[in-house]
Amino acid sequence: MLLILVTAALSRNVNRLSTWYSFCMSWIISTFSYSLLSLTGQQLTEPNFGLCFTQALLIYSVPPTTSATTLALLLHTLLTFSSSAGQTQRKLSLYTSCMLVIGPYLLLLTIFIGVALYVTRNPLYLHKADQGTYCNLRNPHDEWLRISMIVVAVISVGIILVQVQLVAWLYHNFRSLRRDSAAFGHILRGVLFTFTGSVTFVTALVLAISDDHNLTFDLIIAFFPVLALFIFGSQKDLLQVWTSWRLPHRENIQNLSSGKNMSERVTN
């Protein structure tokens, strides 16, 4: 995801919605947060309190954030391409654009601070999970997991509703919509990725009403960045940027070789 984000940001030939960059960034943060112990070499040992504290805050605040950036991307797509059969992009107001980008990270900050205050008052509740892959709160006191999953479930409902509108719009405009248009590509990939929103909703709902946070949940969470990588990293303009570097033509290689031989003769 980091490669995709950097490529899109640096290339003039790749144009994306602002919420697309926010979406990619949130999944990069998510991947980083769950890999923090592994990246620091403390997965097999008892991690220090500061690292464990930081990871726990991210573990609870990132899932709602990635859900919110996904919803923001879908809303932005719906508002941008819902006119003129998607052939022209509608300009959103600065306030709307800023809220779609900043809103999810305000949510992250809110949960981050809330968990930080809770752990500061109850430091003994913090521990490394039974799976050994990350730090969280001990099960009887893991109310923040339930809160986080309730937020994810609520946002997932919004994702599903917006997705239905996008599918309906795509169906009604399918004949008039060019297959190579920006609208078609954005909406199709967005719908394809968020089709898993129902899976997210069910998972979040189960975890919100139970205390079972097991390996299945971790595997589901780990699956989404990989899915996003394949769906959004296989777009034509990105592939063109990555393949734009070519080896020199055979004629250039021959000219270079002959020039080198000539210089050697002159030297001799």
Short mmCIF file of N, CA, C and O in Angstrom, two decimals, residues 33 54 57 85 125 145 163 165 252 268:
data_model
loop_
_atom_site.label_atom_id
_atom_site.label_comp_id
_atom_site.label_asym_id
_atom_site.label_seq_id
_atom_site.Cartn_x
_atom_site.Cartn_y
_atom_site.Cartn_z
N SER A 33 0.35 -0.85 12.79
CA SER A 33 -0.05 -1.01 14.19
C SER A 33 -0.07 -2.48 14.60
O SER A 33 0.37 -2.82 15.71
N THR A 54 1.51 2.02 23.21
CA THR A 54 1.25 2.65 21.90
C THR A 54 0.49 1.71 20.98
O THR A 54 -0.47 2.12 20.31
N LEU A 57 -3.23 1.34 21.91
CA LEU A 57 -4.03 2.49 21.50
C LEU A 57 -4.37 2.42 20.01
O LEU A 57 -5.50 2.73 19.61
N ALA A 85 -23.71 10.93 -15.94
CA ALA A 85 -23.32 9.54 -16.19
C ALA A 85 -21.84 9.31 -15.93
O ALA A 85 -21.21 8.45 -16.54
N TYR A 125 -4.08 -3.56 33.37
CA TYR A 125 -4.95 -4.23 32.41
C TYR A 125 -4.25 -4.46 31.07
O TYR A 125 -4.71 -5.25 30.25
N LEU A 145 -12.60 -2.80 23.20
CA LEU A 145 -12.79 -3.63 22.01
C LEU A 145 -14.25 -3.60 21.59
O LEU A 145 -14.57 -3.45 20.40
N GLN A 163 -22.91 1.62 -0.76
CA GLN A 163 -22.56 0.64 -1.79
C GLN A 163 -23.78 0.27 -2.62
O GLN A 163 -23.68 0.14 -3.85
N GLN A 165 -26.32 2.18 -3.24
CA GLN A 165 -26.58 3.32 -4.12
C GLN A 165 -25.63 3.34 -5.31
O GLN A 165 -26.03 3.65 -6.44
N ASN A 252 20.83 1.20 -29.22
CA ASN A 252 21.56 2.05 -28.29
C ASN A 252 22.67 1.28 -27.60
O ASN A 252 23.74 1.81 -27.34
N ASN A 268 44.64 3.31 -26.64
CA ASN A 268 45.79 2.46 -26.94
C ASN A 268 46.71 3.13 -27.96
O ASN A 268 47.91 2.94 -27.96
#
